[in-house]
Short mmCIF file of C-alpha atoms in Angstrom, two decimals:
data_model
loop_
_atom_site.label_atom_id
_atom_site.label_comp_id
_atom_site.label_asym_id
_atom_site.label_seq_id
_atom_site.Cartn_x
_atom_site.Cartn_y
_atom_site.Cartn_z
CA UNK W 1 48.68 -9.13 -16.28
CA UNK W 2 50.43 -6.20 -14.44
CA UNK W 3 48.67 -3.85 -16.57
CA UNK W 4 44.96 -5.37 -15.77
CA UNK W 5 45.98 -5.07 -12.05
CA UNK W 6 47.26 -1.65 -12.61
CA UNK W 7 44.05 -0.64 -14.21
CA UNK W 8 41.92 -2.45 -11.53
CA UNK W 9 44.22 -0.37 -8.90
CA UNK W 10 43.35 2.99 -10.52
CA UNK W 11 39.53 1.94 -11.31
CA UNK W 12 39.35 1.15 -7.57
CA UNK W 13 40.91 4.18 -6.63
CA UNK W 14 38.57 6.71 -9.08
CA UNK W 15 35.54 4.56 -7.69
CA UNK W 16 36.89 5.12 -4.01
CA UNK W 17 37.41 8.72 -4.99
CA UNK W 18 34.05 8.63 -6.00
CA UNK W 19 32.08 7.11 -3.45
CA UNK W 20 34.09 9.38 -0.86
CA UNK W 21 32.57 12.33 -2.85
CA UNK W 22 29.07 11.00 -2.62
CA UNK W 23 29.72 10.70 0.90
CA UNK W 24 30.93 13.76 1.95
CA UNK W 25 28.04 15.94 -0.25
CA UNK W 26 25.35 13.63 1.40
CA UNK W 27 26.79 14.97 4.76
CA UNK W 28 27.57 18.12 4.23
CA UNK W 29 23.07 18.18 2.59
CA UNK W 30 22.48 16.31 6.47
CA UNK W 31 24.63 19.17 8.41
CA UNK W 32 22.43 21.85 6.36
CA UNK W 33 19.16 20.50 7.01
CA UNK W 34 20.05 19.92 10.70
CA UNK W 35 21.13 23.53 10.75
CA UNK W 36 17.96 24.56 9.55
CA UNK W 37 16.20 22.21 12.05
CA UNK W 38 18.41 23.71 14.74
CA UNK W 39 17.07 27.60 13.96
CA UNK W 40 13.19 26.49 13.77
CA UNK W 41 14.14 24.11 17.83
CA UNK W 42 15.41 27.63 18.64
CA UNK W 43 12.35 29.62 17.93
CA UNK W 44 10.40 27.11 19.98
CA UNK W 45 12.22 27.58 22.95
CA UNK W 46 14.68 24.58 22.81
CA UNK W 47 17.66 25.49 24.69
CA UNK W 48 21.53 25.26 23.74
CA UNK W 49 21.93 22.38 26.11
CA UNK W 50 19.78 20.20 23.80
CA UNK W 51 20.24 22.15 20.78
CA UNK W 52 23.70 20.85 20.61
CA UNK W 53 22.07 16.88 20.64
CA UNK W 54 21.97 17.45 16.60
CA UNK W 55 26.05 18.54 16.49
CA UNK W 56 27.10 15.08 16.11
CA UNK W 57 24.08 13.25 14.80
CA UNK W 58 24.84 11.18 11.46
CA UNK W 59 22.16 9.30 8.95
CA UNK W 60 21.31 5.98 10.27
CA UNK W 61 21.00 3.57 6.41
CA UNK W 62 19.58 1.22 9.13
CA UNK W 63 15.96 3.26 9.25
CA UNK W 64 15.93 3.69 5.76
CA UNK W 65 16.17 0.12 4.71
CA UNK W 66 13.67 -0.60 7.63
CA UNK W 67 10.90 1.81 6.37
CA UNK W 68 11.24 0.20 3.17
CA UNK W 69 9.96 -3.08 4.28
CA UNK W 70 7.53 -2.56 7.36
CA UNK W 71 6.18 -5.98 7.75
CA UNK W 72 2.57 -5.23 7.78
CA UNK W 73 2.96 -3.96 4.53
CA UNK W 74 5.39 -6.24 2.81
CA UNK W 75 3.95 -9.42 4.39
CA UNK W 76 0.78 -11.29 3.56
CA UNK W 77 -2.00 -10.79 5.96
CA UNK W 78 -1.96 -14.32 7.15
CA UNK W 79 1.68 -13.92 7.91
CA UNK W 80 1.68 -10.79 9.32
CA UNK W 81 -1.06 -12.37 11.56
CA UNK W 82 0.85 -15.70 12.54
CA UNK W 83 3.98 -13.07 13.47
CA UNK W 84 2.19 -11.16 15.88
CA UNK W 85 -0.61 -13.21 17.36
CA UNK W 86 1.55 -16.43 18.80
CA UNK W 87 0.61 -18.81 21.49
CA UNK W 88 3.75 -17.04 23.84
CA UNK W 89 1.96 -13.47 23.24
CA UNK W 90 -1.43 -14.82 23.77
CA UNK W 91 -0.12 -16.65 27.35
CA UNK W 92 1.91 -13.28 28.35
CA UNK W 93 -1.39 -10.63 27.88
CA UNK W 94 -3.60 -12.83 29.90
CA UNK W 95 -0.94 -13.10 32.40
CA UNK W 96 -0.43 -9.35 32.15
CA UNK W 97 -4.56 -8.65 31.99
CA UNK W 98 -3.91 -10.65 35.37
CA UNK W 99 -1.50 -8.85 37.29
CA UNK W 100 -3.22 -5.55 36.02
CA UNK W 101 -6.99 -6.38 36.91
CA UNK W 102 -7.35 -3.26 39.14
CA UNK W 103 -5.92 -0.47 36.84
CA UNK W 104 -7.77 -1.95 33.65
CA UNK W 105 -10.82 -1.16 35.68
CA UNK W 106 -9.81 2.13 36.32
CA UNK W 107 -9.14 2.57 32.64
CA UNK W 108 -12.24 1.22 31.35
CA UNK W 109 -14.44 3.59 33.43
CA UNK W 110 -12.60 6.63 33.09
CA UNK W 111 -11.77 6.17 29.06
CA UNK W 112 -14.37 2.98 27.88
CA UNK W 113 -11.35 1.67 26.02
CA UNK W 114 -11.66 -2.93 27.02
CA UNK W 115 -9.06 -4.34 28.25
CA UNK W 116 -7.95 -6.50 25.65
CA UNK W 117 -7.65 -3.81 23.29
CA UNK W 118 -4.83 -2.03 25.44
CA UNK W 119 -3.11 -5.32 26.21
CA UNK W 120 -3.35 -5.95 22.63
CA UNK W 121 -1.69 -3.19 21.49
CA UNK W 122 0.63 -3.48 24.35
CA UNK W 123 2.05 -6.93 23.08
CA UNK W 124 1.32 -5.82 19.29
CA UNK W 125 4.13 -2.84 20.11
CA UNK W 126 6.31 -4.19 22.20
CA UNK W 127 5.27 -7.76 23.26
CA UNK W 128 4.77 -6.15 26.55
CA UNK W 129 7.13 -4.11 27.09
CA UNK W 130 10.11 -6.85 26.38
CA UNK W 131 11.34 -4.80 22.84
CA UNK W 132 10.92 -1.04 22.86
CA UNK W 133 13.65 -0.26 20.42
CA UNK W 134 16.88 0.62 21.05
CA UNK W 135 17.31 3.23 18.56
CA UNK W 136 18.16 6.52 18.98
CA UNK W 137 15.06 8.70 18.44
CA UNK W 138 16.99 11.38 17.63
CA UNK W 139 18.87 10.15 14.82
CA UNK W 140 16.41 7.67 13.61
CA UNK W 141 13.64 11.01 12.92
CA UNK W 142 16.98 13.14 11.15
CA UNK W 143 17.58 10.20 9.00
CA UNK W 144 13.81 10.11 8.04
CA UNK W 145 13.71 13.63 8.03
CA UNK W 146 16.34 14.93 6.06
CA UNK W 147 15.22 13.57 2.37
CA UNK W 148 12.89 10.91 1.23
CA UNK W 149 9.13 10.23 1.23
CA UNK W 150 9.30 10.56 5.23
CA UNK W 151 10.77 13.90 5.35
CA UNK W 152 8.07 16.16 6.57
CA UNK W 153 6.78 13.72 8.89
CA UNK W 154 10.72 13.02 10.35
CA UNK W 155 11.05 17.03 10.61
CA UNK W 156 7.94 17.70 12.26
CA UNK W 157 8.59 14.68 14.97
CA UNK W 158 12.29 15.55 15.54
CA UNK W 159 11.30 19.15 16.42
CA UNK W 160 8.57 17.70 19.05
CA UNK W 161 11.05 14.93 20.64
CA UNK W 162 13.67 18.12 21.20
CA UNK W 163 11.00 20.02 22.78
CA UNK W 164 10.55 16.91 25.17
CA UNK W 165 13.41 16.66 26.12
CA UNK W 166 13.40 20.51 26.51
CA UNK W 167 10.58 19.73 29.06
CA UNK W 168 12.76 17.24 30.96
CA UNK W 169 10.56 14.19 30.64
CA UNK W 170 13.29 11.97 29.95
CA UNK W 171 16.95 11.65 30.08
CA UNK W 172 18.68 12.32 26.41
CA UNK W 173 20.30 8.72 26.58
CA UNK W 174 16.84 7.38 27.72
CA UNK W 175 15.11 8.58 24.62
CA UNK W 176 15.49 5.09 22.61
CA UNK W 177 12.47 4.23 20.11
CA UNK W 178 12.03 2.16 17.07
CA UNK W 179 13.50 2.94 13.65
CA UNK W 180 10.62 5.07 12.91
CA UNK W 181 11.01 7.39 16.35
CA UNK W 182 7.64 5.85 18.62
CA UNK W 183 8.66 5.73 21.55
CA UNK W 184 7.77 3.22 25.02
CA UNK W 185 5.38 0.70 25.68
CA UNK W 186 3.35 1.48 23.47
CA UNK W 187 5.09 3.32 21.00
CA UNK W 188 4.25 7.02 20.89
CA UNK W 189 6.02 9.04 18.37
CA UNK W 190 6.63 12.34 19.62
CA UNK W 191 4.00 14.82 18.56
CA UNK W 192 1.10 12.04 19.90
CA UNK W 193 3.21 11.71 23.22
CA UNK W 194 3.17 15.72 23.52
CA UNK W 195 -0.55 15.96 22.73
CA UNK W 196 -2.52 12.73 24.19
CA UNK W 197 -0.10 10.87 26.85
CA UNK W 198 -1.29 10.81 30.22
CA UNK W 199 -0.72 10.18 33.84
CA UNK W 200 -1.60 6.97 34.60
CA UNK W 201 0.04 6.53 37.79
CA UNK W 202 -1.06 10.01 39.47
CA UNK W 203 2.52 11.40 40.32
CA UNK W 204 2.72 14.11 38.27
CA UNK W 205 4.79 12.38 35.07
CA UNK W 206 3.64 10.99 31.57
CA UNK W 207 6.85 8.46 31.38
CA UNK W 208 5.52 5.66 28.96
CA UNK W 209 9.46 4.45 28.59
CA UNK W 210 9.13 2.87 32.05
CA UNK W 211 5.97 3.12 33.41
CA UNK W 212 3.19 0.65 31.53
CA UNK W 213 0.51 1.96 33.30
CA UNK W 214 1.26 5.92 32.08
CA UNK W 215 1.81 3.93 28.45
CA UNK W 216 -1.71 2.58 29.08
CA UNK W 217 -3.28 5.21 29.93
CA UNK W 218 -1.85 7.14 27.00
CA UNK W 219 -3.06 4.64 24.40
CA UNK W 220 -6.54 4.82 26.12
CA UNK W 221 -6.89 8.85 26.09
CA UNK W 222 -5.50 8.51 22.27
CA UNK W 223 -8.20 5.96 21.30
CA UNK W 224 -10.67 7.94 22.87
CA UNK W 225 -9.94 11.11 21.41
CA UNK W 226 -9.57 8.85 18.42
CA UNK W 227 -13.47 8.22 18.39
CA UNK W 228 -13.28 4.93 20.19
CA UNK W 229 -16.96 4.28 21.13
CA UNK W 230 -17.45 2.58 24.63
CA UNK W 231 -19.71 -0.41 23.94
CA UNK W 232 -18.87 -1.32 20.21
CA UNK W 233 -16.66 -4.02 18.50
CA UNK W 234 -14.28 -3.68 16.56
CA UNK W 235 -15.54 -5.53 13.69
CA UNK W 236 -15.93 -9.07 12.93
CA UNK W 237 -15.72 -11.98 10.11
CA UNK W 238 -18.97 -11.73 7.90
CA UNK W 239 -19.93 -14.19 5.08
CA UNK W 240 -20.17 -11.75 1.60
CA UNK W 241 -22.80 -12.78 -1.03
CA UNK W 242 -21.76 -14.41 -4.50
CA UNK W 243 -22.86 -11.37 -6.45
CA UNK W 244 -20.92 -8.84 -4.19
CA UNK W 245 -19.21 -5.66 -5.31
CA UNK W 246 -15.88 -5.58 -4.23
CA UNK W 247 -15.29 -1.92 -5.29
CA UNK W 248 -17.56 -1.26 -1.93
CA UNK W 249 -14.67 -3.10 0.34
CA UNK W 250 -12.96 0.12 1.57
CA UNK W 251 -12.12 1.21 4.97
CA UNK W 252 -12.61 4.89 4.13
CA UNK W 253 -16.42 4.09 2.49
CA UNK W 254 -18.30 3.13 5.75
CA UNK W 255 -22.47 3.15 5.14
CA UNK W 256 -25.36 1.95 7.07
CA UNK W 257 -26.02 -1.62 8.24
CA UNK W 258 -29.39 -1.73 6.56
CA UNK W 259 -26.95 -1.23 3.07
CA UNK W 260 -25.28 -4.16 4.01
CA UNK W 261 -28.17 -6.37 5.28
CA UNK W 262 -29.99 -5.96 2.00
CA UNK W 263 -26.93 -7.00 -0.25
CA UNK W 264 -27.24 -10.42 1.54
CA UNK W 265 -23.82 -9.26 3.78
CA UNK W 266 -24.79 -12.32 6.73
CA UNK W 267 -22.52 -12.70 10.29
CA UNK W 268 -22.37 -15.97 12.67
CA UNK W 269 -20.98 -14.27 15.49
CA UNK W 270 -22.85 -11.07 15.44
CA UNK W 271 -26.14 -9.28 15.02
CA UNK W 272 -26.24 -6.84 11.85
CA UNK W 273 -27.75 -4.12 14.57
CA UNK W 274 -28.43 -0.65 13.33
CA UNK W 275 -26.42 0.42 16.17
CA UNK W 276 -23.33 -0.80 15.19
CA UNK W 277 -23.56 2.91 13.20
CA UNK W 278 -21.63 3.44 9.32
CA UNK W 279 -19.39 0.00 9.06
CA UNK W 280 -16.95 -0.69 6.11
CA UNK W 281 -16.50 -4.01 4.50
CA UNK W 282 -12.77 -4.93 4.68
CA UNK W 283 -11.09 -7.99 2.71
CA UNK W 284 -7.36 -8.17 3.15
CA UNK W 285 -7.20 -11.32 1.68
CA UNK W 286 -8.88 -10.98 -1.40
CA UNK W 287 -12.70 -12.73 -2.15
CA UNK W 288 -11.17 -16.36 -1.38
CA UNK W 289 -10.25 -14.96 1.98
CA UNK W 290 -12.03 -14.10 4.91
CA UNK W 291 -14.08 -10.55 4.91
CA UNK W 292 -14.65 -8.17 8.04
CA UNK W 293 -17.34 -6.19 8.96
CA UNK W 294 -15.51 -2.69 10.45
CA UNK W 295 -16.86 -0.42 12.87
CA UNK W 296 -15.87 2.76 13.69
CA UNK W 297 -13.59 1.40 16.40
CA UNK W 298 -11.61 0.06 13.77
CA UNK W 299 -11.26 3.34 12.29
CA UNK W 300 -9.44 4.24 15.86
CA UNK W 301 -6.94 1.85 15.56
CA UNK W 302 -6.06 2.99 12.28
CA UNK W 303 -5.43 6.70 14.05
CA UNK W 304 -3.10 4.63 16.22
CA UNK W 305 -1.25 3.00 13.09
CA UNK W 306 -2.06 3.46 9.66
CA UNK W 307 -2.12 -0.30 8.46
CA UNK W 308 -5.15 -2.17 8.40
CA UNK W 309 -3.02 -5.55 8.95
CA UNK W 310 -2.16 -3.80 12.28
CA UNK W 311 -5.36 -2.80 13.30
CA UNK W 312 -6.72 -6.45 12.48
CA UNK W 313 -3.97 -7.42 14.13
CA UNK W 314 -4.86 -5.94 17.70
CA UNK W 315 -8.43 -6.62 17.17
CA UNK W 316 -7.70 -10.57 16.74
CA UNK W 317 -5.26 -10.72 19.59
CA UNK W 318 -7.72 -9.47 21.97
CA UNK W 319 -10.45 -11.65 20.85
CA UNK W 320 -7.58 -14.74 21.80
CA UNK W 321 -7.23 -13.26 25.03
CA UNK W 322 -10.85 -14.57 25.92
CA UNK W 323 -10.07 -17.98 24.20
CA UNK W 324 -10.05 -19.65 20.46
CA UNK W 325 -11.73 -16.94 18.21
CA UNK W 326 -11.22 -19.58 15.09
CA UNK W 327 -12.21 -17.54 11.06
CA UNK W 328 -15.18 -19.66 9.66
CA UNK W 329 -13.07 -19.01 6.46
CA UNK W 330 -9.51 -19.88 5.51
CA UNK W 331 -7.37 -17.62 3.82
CA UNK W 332 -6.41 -18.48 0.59
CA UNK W 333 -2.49 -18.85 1.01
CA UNK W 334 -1.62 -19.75 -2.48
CA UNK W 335 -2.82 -16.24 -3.10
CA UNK W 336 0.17 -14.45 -2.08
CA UNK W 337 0.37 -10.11 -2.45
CA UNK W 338 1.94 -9.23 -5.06
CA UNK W 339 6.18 -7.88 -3.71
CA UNK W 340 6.68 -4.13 -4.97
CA UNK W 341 8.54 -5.00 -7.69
CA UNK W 342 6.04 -7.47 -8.78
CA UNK W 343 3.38 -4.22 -8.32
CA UNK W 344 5.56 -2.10 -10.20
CA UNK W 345 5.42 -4.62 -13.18
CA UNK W 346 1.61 -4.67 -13.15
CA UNK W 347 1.74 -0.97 -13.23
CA UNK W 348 3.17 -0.95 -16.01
CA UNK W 349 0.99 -3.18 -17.73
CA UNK W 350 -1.72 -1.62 -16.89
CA UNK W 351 -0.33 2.09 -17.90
CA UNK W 352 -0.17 0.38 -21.41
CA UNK W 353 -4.13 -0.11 -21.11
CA UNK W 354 -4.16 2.94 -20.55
CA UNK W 355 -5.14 3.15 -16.90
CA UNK W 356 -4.60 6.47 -15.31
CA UNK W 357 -2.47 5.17 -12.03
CA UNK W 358 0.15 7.59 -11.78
CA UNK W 359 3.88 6.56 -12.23
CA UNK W 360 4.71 2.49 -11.54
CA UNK W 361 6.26 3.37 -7.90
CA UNK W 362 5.46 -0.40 -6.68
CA UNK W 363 2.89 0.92 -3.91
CA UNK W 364 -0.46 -0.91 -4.42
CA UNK W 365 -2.51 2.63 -3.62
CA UNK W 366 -6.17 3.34 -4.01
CA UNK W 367 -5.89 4.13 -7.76
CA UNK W 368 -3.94 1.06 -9.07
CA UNK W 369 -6.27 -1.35 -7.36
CA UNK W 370 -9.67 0.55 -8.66
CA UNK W 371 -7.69 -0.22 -11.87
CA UNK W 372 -6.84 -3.84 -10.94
CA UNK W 373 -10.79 -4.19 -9.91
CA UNK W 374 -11.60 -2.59 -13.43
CA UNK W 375 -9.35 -4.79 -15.83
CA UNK W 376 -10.82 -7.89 -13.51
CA UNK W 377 -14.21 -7.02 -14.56
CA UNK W 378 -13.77 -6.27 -17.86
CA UNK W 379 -12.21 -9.81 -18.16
CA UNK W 380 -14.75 -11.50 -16.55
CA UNK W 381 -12.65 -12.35 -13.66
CA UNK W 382 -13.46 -11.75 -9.38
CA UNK W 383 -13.35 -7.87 -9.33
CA UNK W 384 -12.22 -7.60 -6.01
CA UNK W 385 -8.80 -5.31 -6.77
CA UNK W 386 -6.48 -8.04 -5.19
CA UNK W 387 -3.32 -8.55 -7.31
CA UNK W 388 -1.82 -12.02 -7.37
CA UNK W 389 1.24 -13.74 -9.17
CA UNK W 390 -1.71 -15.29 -11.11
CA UNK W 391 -2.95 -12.31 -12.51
CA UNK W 392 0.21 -10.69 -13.02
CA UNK W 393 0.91 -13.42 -15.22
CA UNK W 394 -2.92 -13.52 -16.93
CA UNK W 395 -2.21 -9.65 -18.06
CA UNK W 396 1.20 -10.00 -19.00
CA UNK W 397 -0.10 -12.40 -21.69
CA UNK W 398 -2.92 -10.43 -22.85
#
């Protein structure tokens, strides 16, 4: 007995030893890439004052395990949808569309960007200002920056929220963000905030950490210069034909109405007007779930955030703004996503078809779900490239 506890002593303290190692190597990597982030802040004019901001910063795990599992990736649509489009967030933007009548009309003229769109994104961000983040924007961009699948992107922005602060537009212990760095109302990182925010309030500052209208006004110039078209929807629900090919559902494949008119594509809500210009079909849920029509407005939104769930997101919200905006299709719940390790598994399977995907990283990107849509058709199943438990399972067994 005394020599199991002996050995579990000196196991404990070679692991400690160990782990202490690990430690101090991962922070003497962070103090070398902050050292080289320091030179390159130098030679754009960042002064010592803020230069020395990086001398204590330390990795924050927090962010990491956060960017791991961004909900509007990680969650099914329809939950992603029930999280941010509630009955208190609806209530809130039409009490805040409200109280800001006069400066939405300013808005609309000057940048053609509705209403419910900004408020939308507005409560989508922050739920109106009420959660803005509280981390450090500093630290959270050197913890994405310094290794990882984030690191040029948490490089670039720590560089441009130094040179901020260089410029004195907001107090170092004011510059609080999310995990990922974006920062105010509506949740600029950095490099947009340098480039697109504006002056919403006319004296002379661009502070979107306190001012909603100047966080307005920025996410109306950005959407703008985004190719927001004054006039134009963002999409809308659209009934798909029986025969349809689902390898035509992508964002990034927009084509004429007339294309989709012909293929039997019908709407209730809207006309199928040439003028709508090139629209995508989206289907987030897969073919038992509802299908958009996407304009290039949509397209905007993505500039603003990357994930379609987002952008469909905003666009619903501001359609419940204006009342009940109920889907004429349900979405098929029992139909879950497949989680990444689940996507990793089919991956695999699929690499031993023979399917040229990559490596089985668990990311459900455009080349494992052509292959998805493939294997589907050659099975005779619904090609529409949406993996499920169910067909996890059906190509496990085959």
């Amino acid at each position: 007995m005394i020599y199991h506890i002996y050995t579990i002593i000196v196991l404990g303290m070679t692991l400690g030893a160990t782990n202490t190692a690990v430690a101090d190597d991962e922070r003497a990597v962070f103090r070398d890439w902050l050292g080289a982030v320091r030179v390159d802040a130098h030679k754009q004019g960042v002064s010592e004052k803020h230069l020395r901001l990086l001398d204590n910063l330390t990795p924050d795990m927090k962010v990491r395990e956060l960017a791991a599992r961004q909900p509007e990736y990680v969650k099914p649509i329809w939950g992603y949808l029930d999280l941010m489009i509630t009955d208190q967030r609806i209530a809130l933007g039409q009490a805040a569309l409200a109280a800001h009548a006069d400066f939405f009309n300013t808005l609309e003229v000057k940048y053609g960007l509705p209403r419910t769109i900004l408020t939308a994104i507005w409560g989508v961000e922050t739920n109106y200002g009420s959660n803005k983040g509280s981390f450090s924007v500093l630290r959270s961009l050197a913890s994405l920056g310094y290794e990882g699948t984030r690191a040029k992107f948490g490089r670039q922005q720590l560089l441009a929220a130094l040179s901020i602060l260089e410029d004195g537009d907001i107090p170092p212990d004011e510059m609080t963000g999310s995990w990922a760095g974006a920062m105010g109302h509506t949740q600029f990182i950095p490099t947009t905030y340098q480039a697109y925010a504006a002056d919403g309030t006319g004296d002379g500052k661009r502070d979107i950490w306190n001012e909603p209208h100047d966080a307005l006004a920025s996410a109306a110039n950005y959407l703008k210069v985004s190719g927001w078209k004054r006039g134009l929807p963002w999409g809308f629900e659209v009934q798909l034909p029986p025969n349809f090919d689902y390898a035509q559902a992508r964002i990034k494949a927009p084509q004429a109405v007339s294309v989709w008119r012909k293929q039997g594509v019908i709407s209730r809500t809207h006309e199928l007007d040439d003028r709508l210009g090139d629209v995508s079909i989206f289907v987030p849920g897969g073919a038992r779930g509802p299908a958009f029509l996407v304009t290039r407005n949509f397209r905007a939104l993505l500039r603003y955030n990357t994930a379609p769930a987002y952008a469909l997101a905003v666009g619903r919200l501001s359609l419940r703004f204006e009342g009940d905006a109920p889907l004429h299709k349900d979405w098929a719940k029992e139909d879950r996503p497949l989680r990444s390790e689940e996507i990793a598994d089919l991956q695999k399977a699929l690499l031993r078809f023979a399917y040229d995907i990559g490596k089985a990283d668990g990311i459900l990107g455009r080349r494992t779900r052509a292959a998805v849509r493939d294997y589907q058709k050659k099975q005779g199943l619904r090609a529409d490239g949406y993996a499920t438990p169910g067909l996890l399972q059906y190509i496990k067994g085959h």
